[in-house]
XYZ file of C-alpha atoms in Angstrom:
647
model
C -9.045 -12.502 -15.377
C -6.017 -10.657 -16.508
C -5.787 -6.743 -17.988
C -2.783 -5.008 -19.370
C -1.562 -1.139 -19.117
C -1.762 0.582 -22.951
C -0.808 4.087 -24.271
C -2.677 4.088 -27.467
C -0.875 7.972 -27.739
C 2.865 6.163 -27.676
C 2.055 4.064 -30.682
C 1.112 4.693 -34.417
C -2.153 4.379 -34.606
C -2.062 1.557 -37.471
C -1.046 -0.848 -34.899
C -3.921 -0.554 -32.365
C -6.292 -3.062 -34.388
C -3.356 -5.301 -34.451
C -2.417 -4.571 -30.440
C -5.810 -5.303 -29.712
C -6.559 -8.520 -31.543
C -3.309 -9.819 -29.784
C -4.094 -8.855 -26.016
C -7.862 -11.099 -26.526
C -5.641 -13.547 -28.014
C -3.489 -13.864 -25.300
C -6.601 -13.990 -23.047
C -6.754 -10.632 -21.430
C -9.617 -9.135 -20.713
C -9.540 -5.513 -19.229
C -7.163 -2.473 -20.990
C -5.999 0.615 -19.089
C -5.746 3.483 -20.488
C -5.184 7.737 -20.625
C -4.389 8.218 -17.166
C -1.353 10.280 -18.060
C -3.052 12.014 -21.307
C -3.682 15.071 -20.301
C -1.548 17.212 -22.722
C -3.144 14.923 -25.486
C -6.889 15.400 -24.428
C -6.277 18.865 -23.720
C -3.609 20.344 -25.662
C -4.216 23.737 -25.165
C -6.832 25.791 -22.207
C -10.216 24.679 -23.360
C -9.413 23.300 -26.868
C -9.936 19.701 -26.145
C -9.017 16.528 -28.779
C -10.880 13.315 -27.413
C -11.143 12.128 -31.409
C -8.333 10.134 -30.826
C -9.264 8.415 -27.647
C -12.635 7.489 -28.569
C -10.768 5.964 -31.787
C -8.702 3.748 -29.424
C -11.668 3.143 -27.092
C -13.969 1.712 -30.433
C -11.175 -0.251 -31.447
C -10.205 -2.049 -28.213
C -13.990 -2.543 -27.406
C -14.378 -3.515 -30.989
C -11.580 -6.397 -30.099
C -13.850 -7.569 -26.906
C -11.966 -5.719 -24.644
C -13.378 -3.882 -21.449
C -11.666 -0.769 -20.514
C -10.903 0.887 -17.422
C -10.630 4.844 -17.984
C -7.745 7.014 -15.779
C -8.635 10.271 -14.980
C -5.367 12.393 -16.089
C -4.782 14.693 -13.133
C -1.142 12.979 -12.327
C 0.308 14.818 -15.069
C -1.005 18.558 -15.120
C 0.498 19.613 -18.210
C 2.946 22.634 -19.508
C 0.430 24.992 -20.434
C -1.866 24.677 -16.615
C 1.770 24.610 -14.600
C 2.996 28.251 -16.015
C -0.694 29.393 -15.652
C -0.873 28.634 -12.235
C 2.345 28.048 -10.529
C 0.861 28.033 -7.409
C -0.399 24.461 -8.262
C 3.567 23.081 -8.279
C 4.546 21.565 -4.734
C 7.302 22.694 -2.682
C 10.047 20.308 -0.394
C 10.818 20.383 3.129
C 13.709 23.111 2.275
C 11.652 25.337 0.756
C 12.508 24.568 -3.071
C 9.705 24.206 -5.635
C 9.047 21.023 -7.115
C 9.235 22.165 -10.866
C 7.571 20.495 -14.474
C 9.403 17.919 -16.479
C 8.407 14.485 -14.930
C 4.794 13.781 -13.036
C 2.797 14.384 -9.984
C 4.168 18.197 -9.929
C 0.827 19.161 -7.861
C 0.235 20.210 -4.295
C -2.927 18.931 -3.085
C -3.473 22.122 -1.177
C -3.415 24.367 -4.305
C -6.940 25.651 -5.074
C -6.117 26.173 -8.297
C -5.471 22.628 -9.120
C -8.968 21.950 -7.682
C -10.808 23.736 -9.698
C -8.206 22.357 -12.916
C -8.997 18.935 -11.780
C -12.272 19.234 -11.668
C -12.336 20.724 -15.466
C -11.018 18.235 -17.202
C -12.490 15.446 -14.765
C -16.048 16.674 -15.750
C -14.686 16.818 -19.539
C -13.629 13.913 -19.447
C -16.170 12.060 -17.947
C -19.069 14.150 -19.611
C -17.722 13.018 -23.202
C -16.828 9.646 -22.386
C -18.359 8.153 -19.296
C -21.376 6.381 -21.361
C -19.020 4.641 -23.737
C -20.191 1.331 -23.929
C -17.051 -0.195 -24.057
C -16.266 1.469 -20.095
C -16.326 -0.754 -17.814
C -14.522 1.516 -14.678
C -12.527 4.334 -13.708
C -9.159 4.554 -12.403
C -8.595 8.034 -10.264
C -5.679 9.755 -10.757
C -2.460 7.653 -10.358
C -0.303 6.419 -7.559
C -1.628 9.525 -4.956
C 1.769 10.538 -3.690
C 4.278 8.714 -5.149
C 7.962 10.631 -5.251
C 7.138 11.870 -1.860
C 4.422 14.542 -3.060
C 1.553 13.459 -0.092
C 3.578 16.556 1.811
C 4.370 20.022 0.118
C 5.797 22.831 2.556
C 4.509 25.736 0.635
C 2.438 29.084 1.020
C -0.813 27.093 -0.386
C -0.278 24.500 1.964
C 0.224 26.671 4.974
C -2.600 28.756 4.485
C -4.701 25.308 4.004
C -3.369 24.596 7.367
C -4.557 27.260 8.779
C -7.946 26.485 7.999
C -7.724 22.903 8.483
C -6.944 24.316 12.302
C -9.523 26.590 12.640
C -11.862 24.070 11.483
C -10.313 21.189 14.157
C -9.657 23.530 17.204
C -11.923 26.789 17.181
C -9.568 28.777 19.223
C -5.939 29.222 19.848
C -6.578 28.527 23.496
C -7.408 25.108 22.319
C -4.823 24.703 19.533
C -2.031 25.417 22.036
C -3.288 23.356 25.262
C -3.341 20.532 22.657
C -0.211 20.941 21.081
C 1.502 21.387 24.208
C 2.763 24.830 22.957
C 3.694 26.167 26.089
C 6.805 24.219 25.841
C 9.734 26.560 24.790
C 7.166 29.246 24.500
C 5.421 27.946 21.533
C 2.275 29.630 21.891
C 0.659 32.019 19.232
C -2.114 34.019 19.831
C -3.650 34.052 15.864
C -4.239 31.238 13.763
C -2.044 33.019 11.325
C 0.792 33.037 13.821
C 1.071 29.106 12.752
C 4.225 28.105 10.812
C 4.986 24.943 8.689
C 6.191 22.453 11.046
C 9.561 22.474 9.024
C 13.074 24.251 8.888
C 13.570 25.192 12.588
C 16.772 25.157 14.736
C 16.004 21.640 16.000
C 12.981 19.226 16.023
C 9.398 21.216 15.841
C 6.248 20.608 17.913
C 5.523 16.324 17.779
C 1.722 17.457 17.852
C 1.965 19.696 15.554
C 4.121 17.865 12.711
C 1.207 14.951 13.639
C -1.818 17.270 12.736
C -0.096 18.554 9.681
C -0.065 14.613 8.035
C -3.665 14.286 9.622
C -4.342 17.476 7.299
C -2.374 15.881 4.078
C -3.862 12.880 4.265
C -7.177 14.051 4.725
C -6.888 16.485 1.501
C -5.989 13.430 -0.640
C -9.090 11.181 0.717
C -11.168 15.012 -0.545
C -9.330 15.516 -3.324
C -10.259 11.742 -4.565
C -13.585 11.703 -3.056
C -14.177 14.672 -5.518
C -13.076 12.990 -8.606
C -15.396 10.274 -7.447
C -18.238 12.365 -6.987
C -18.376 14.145 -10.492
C -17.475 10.591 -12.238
C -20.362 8.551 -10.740
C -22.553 11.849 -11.663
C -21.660 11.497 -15.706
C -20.679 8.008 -15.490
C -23.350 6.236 -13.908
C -23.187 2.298 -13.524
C -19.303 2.200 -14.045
C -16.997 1.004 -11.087
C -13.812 3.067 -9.491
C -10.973 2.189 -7.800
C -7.700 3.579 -7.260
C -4.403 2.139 -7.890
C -2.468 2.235 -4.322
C 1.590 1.678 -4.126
C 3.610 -0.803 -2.061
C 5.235 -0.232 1.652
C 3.753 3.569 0.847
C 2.274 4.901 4.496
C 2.516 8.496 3.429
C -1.559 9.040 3.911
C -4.516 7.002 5.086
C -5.821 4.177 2.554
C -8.434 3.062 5.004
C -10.235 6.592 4.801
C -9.578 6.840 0.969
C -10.754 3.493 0.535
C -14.174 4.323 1.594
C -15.620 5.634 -0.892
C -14.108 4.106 -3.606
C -15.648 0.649 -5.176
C -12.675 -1.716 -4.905
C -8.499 -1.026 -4.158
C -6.114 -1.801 -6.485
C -2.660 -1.727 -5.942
C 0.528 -1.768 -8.681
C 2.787 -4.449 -7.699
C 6.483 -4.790 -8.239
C 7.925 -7.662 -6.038
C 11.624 -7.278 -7.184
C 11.854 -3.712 -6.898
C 10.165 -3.559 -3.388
C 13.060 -5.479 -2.651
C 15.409 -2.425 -2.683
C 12.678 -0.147 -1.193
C 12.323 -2.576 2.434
C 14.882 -2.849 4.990
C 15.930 -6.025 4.347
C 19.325 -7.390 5.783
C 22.167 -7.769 2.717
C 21.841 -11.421 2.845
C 18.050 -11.269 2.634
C 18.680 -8.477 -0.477
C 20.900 -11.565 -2.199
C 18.740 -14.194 -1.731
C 15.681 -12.614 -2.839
C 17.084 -10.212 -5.673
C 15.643 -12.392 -8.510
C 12.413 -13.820 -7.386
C 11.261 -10.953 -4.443
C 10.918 -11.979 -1.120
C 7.839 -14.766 -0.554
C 5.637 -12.331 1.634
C 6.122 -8.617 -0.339
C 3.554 -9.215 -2.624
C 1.390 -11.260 -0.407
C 1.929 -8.619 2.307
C -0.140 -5.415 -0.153
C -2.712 -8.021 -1.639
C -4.187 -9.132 1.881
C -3.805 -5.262 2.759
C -5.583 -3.772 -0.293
C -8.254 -6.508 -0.077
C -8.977 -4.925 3.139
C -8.597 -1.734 1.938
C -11.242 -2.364 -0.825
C -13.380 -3.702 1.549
C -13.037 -7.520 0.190
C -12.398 -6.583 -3.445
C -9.121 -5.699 -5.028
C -7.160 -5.676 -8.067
C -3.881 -5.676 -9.317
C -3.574 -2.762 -11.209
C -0.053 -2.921 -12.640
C 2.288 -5.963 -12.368
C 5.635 -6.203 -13.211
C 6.021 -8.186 -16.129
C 10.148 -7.900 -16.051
C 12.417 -6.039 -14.796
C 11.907 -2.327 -13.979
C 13.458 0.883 -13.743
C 13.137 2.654 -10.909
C 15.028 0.525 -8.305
C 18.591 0.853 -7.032
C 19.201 -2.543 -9.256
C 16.711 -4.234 -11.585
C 17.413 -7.689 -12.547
C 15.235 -9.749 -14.493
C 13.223 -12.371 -13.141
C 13.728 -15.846 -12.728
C 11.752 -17.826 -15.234
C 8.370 -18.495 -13.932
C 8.105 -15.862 -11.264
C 5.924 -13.838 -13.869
C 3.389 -16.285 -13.688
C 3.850 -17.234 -9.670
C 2.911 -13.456 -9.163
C 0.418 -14.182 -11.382
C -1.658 -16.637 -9.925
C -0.391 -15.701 -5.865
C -2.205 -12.717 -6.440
C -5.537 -14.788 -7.772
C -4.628 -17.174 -4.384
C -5.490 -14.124 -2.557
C -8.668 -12.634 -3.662
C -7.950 -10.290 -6.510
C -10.454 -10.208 -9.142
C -7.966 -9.394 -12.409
C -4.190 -8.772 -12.617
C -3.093 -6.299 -15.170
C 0.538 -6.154 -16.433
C 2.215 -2.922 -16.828
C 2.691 -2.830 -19.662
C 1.789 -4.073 -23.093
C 4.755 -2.833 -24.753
C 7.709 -1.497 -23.611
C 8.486 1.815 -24.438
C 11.563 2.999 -26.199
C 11.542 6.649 -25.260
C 10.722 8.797 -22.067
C 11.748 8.206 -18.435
C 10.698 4.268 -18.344
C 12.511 2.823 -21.269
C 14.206 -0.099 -19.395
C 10.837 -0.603 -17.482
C 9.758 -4.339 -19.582
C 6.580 -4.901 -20.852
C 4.294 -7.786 -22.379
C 6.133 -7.106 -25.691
C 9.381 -5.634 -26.319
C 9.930 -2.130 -27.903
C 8.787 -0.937 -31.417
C 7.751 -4.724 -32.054
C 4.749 -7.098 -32.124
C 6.862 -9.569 -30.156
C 5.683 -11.525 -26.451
C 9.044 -10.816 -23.829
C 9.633 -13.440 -21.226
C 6.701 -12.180 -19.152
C 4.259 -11.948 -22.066
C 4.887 -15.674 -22.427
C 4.259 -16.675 -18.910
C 0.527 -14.130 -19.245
C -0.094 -16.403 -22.237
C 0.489 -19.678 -19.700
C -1.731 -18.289 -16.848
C -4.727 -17.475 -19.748
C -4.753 -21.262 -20.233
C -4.536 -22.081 -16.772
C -7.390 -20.329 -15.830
C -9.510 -21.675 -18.233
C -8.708 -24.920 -16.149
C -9.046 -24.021 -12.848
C -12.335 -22.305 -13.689
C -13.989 -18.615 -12.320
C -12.696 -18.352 -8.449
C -15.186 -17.527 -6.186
C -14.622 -14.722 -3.574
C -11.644 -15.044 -0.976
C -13.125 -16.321 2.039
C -12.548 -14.296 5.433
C -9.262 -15.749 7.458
C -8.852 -16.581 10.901
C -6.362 -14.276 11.645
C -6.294 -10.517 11.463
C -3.253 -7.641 11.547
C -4.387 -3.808 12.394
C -2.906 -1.940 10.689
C -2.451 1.711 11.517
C -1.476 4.583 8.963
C -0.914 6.784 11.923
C 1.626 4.478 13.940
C 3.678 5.004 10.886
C 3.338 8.601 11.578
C 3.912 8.695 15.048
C 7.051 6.445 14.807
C 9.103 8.513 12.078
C 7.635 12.169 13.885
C 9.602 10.908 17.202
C 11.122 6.724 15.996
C 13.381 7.384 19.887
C 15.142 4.754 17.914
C 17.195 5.314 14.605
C 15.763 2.005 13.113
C 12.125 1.756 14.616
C 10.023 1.142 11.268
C 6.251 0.722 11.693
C 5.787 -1.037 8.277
C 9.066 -3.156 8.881
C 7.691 -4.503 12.455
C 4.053 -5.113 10.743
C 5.740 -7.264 7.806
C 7.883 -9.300 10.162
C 4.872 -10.288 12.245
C 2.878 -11.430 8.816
C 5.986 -13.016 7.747
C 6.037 -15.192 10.594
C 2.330 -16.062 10.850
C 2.639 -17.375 6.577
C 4.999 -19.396 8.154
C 2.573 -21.154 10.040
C 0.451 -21.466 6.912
C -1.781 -18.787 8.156
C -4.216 -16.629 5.952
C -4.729 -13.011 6.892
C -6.809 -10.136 6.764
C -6.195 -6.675 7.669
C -8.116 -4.704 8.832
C -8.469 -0.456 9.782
C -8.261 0.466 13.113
C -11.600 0.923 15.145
C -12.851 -2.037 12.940
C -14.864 -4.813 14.214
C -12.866 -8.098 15.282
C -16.046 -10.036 15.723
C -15.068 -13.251 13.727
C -11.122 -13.648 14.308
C -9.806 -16.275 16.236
C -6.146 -14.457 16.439
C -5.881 -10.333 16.408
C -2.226 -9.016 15.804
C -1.596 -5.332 16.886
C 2.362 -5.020 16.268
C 2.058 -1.436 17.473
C -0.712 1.157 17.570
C 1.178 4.143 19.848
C -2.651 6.190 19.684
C -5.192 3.957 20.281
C -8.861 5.644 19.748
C -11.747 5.078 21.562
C -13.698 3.298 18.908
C -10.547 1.138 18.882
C -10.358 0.253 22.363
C -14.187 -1.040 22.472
C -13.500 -3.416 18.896
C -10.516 -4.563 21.725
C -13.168 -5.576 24.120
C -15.577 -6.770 22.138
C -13.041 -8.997 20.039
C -13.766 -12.656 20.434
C -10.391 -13.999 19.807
C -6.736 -13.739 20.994
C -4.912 -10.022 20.763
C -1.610 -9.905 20.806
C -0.262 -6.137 21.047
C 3.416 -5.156 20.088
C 5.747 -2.451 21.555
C 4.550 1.401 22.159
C 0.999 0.551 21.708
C -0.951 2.804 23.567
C 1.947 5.298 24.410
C 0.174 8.617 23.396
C -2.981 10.476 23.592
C -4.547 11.651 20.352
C -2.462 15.155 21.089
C 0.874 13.234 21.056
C 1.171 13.033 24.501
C 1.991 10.702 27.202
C -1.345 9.020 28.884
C -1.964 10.030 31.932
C -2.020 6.590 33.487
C 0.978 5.250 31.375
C 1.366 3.377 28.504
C -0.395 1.530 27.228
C -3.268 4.333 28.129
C -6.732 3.223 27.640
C -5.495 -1.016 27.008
C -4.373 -1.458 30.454
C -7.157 -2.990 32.171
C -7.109 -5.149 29.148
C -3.454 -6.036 28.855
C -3.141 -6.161 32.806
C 0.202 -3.824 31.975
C 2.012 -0.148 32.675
C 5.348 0.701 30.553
C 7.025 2.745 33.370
C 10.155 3.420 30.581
C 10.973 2.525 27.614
C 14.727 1.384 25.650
C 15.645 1.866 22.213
C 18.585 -0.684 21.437
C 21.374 -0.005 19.340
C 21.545 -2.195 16.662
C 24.008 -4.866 18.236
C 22.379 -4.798 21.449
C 20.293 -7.956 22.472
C 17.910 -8.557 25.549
C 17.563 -12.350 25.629
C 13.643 -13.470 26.395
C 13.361 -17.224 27.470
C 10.082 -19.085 29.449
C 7.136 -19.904 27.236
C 8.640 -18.531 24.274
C 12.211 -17.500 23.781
C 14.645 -15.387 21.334
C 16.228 -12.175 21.975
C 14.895 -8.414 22.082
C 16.356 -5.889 19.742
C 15.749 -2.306 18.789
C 13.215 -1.956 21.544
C 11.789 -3.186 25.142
C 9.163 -1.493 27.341
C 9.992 -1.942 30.762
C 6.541 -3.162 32.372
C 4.892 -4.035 35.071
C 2.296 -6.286 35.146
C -0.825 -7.721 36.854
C -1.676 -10.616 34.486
C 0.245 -13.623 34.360
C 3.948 -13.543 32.731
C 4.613 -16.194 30.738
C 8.329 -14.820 29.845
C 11.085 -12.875 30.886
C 13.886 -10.887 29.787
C 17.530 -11.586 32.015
C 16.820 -8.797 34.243
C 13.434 -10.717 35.261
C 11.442 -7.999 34.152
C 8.415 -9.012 31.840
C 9.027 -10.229 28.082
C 5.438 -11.601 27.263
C 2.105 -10.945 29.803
C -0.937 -12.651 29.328
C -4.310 -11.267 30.902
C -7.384 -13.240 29.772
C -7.436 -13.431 26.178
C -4.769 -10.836 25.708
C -1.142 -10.780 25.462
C 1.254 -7.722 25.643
C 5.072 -8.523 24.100
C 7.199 -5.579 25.429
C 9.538 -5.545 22.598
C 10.710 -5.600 19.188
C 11.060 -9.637 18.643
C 14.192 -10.652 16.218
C 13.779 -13.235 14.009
C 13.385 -16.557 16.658
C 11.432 -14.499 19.167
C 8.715 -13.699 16.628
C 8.230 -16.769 15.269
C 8.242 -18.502 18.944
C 5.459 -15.921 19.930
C 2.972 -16.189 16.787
C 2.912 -20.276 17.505
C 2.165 -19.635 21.369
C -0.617 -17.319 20.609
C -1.935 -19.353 17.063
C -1.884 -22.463 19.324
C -3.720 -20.388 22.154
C -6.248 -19.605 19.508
C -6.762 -22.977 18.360
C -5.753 -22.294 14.914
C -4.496 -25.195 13.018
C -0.966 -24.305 11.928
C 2.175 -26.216 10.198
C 5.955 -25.148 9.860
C 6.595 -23.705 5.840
C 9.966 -23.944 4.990
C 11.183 -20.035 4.219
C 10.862 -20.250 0.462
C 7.358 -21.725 0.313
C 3.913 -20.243 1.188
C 0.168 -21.647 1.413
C -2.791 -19.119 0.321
C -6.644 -20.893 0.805
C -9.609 -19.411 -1.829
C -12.999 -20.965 -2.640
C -11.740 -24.876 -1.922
C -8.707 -24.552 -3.860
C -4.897 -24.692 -1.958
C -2.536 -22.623 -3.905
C 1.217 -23.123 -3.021
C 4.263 -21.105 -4.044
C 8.015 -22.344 -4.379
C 10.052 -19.008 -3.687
C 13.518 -20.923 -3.424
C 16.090 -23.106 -4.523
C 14.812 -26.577 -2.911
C 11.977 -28.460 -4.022
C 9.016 -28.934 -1.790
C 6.452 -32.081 -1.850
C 2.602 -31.044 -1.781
C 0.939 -33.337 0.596
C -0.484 -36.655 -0.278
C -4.237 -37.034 -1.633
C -4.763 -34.138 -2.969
C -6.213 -33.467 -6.527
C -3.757 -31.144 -8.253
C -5.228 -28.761 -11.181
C -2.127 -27.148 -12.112
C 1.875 -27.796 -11.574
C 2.837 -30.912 -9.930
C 2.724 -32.554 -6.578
C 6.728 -31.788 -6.928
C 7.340 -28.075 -6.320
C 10.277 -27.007 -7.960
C 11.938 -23.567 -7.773
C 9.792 -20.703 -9.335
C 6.794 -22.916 -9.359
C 3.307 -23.553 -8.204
C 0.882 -25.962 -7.624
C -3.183 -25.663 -7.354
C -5.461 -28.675 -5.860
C -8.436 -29.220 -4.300
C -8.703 -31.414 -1.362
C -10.977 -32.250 1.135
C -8.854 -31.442 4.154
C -8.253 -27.617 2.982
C -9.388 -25.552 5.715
């Protein structure tokens, strides 16, 4: 089903009726609203004006529409920030974060606690038996503009605790931190500084608890909001609406006690956000890149434990990015339905009319500004409403054969002490995925510690900390694992293992990493035998007791096998990666084919999606029953069927 982003509070209110007749008309089904409201709802301490949304509620129920509710707390307004300006965050130099845009909250602030939980309660209290409510979104993009971390006086004195809590004693704090190193020690709790602004680089260990700290207060701060709604708003769903290539905290933890993920998904501007080469930038500038969108769908699925939305999708071009074209015609709707192909329930388009004022005017909408008129992307929503009514209600995605691991705190780990000016966690992660679509693959992904039970293929591309309830879902897997560079490489205190890298895997990998290389960025270690390409960025230098299957030119070991496990000792470029992921898919038995770069393959309920990212067409195979586009995929396009050989 498909939803839509609306600000009844931008608008004159003799157009809602209207607004709303038009978005059932064009077949949507779900309106967002009032997540950044707050100076509306409450305009003043305690003098609250919820007339106005409960008009805009009646009328967009009264149009059939369900609506999901935001919870304003991502844009504390005027009157709360010079109250308390202890709530505002500060940056890593020191400078306050000041009022006159959004998120301007530290999550460490007890003052903004107790705020939140004001108007969260009001909020929910007045409106939370609405009948036209169908769910609650929390908050809004938790720590977008880099605001996960604030270097402030709240935030150290929320340390503090956070380490009293976690270590009981400073003997404890300091033998794990390693703080005897350049005489780090302290003797109080209250002798611990911010991990920030020293001579050179602080305490690994400690810079590592301080994100275990942030990201725990945002999985509180939401499980709060979640804890008063379902209180006053009984029988209504919530979710939260997660960003793209965003690492900054832990979704798996957050996750938990939400109802479903959603995410907000803008393919062309995550474009300009991921290290892509130049060329890659060029070619992909107008239609995204075939596996960014893909990439946060299969990962929020997870996230949401097997139910997701899309929460916000771009509907044009945007704003924010370093360049914002406009789509090809037809990518709209290919977004559309690829994120359908991949389990989520509804996509919502943000939003339903562009604005013509504020910080977002050249963001697009479904309509285009001060005017009852569909844009390019409205259009293409209209197409997909009719399309859906043929293809029918989707059933839930089934599980794939193939899972990724992915670990919030690799990302950590790798940009506290990256050895290597270009090691990127999320980069390595996408590159692997990328080159299993290519195989046609489906994937899940799944939180570390997670059962594997089920998977034929496991992909680790690196976990440097590997946990204990980690290392028994290793051995208990049933499938293939295939771990990636500096997995394993440090204790839960940042710390080398005691018996090497990769610590508590190497019975199970058969490997030690006696040193490790970071590679400048025209440096290549050519890897030939069983599979073959080049090294770059990085290479563990192993030995081995299992069987190696490839070598680098030095005849030190590329790829080990042991069992059911392999270890690759390096960042893979382009060839390697793709010449590993077939050795292992065809060493789990996994029926695979070779996609052309442009093109991708997602499986749902009996149907075979396909997606035409490029310039050259691409036949669908022969026999099958297509329900929508043609057996002839031509650039920007898609094609749905149903055949009896879909796996």
């Amino acid at each position: 089903m498909l939803g839509v982003c609306y600000y009844p509070e931008h608008w004159p209110e003799a157009w809602w009726v209207e607004d709303a007749r038009r978005m059932h008309d064009l077949g949507i089904s779900y309106v967002r609203i009032g997540e950044f409201a707050w100076s509306r709802l409450e305009p003043k301490r305690g003098l609250y004006d919820f007339a106005w949304l409960e008009r805009a509620m009646d009328t967009l129920a009264g149009a059939g529409l369900k609506i999901v509710l935001g919870t304003p707390t991502a844009t504390p307004p005027k009157w709360l920030m010079d109250e308390y300006p202890d709530i505002a965050p500060v940056d890593e130099q020191g400078r306050v974060r000041g009022f006159g845009s959004r998120r301007h909250y530290t999550f460490s602030s007890e003052s903004w606690w107790r705020e939140s939980r004001s108007i969260v309660e009001a909020i929910a209290t007045h409106f939370g038996e609405h009948p036209g409510l169908v769910g609650w979104q929390t908050d809004n993009e938790y720590g977008c503009h880099d605001t996960v971390l604030s270097w402030g006086p709240e935030d150290l004195k929320a340390f503090r605790k956070w380490l009293r809590r976690h270590y009981q004693t400073t003997d404890q704090l300091n033998e794990a931190w390693g703080n005897v190193f350049w005489s780090m020690e302290v003797q109080n709790f209250d002798e611990v500084s911010l991990p920030i602004l020293a001579v050179t680089e602080t305490n690994p260990a400690a810079r590592l608890d301080f994100w275990r700290f942030k990201s725990e207060e945002v999985a509180a701060y939401d499980r709060m909001q979640c804890d008063i709604i379902r209180r006053l708003s009984p029988g209504r769903w919530i979710t939260h609406n997660f960003m793209g290539f965003f690492n900054e905290f832990d979704h798996w933890q957050l996750g938990r006690h939400l109802d479903l993920a959603s995410w907000d998904s803008y393919p062309i501007g995550f474009v300009e956000r991921f290290p892509f080469t130049e060329q890659e930038r060029e070619r992909w500038a107008e239609t995204s890149h075939p596996d960014i969108a893909p990439f946060h769908h299969d990962l929020y699925r997870g996230v949401g434990q097997d139910r997701f939305w899309v929460m916000e999708q771009q509907p044009g071009p945007v704003n924010w990015a370093p360049w914002n074209p406009v789509p090809k015609p037809g990518m709209v709707r290919l977004w559309t339905w690829e994120a359908f192909a991949h389990g989520a329930e509804v996509v919502s388009y943000f939003r339903w009319r562009q604005a013509p004022f504020g910080q977002e005017q050249n963001h697009a909408g479904l309509n285009l500004p001060r005017l009852h008129e569909l844009s390019q992307g409205g259009r293409e929503a209209e197409t997909v409403s009719r399309e859906l009514k043929i293809v029918g209600q989707l059933g839930a995605a089934s599980r794939a054969r193939v899972a990724i691991v992915y670990d919030y705190q690799a990302s950590w780990v790798t940009r506290i002490q990256p050895q290597g000016r270009d090691f990127c966690y999320h980069e390595l992660v996408f590159r692997w995925y990328e080159a299993a679509r290519r195989l046609g693959l489906d994937i899940d992904f799944v939180a570390p510690g997670a059962s594997l039970q089920g998977y034929a293929l496991v992909l680790v591309p690196s976990m440097p900390i590997v946990s204990d309830a980690a290392t028994e879902a290793f051995s208990k897997a049933s499938g293939i694992l295939l771990f990636g560079p500096r997995t394993g490489s440090r204790t839960s205190s940042f710390a080398i293992p005691d018996n090497l890298p990769p610590g508590p895997l190497a019975d199970l990998t058969g490997t030690r990493a006696i040193e490790a290389s970071s590679l400048r960025p025209n440096v290549r270690h050519r890897v030939s035998g069983a599979v073959s390409g080049h090294a770059i960025r990085w290479r563990d230098h192993l030995e081995a007791k299992g069987e190696i299957i490839a070598r680098f030119d030095d005849g030190l070991p590329a790829l080990v096998s042991n069992g059911r496990s392999y270890m690759l000792a390096c960042w893979p470029d382009a060839e390697l990666t793709q010449s590993v992921l077939s050795a292992v898919a065809t060493s789990a038995a996994l029926d695979t084919c070779s996609l052309p770069d442009h093109v991708r393959l997602r499986r749902r309920d009996g149907l075979t999606f396909a997606f035409n990212y490029g310039g050259l067409e691409w036949i669908c195979p022969d026999g099958v029953e297509v329900l929508v586009g043609d057996r002839v995929l031509c650039s920007q396009q898609l094609a749905i069927w149903r055949s009896p050989a879909s796996p």
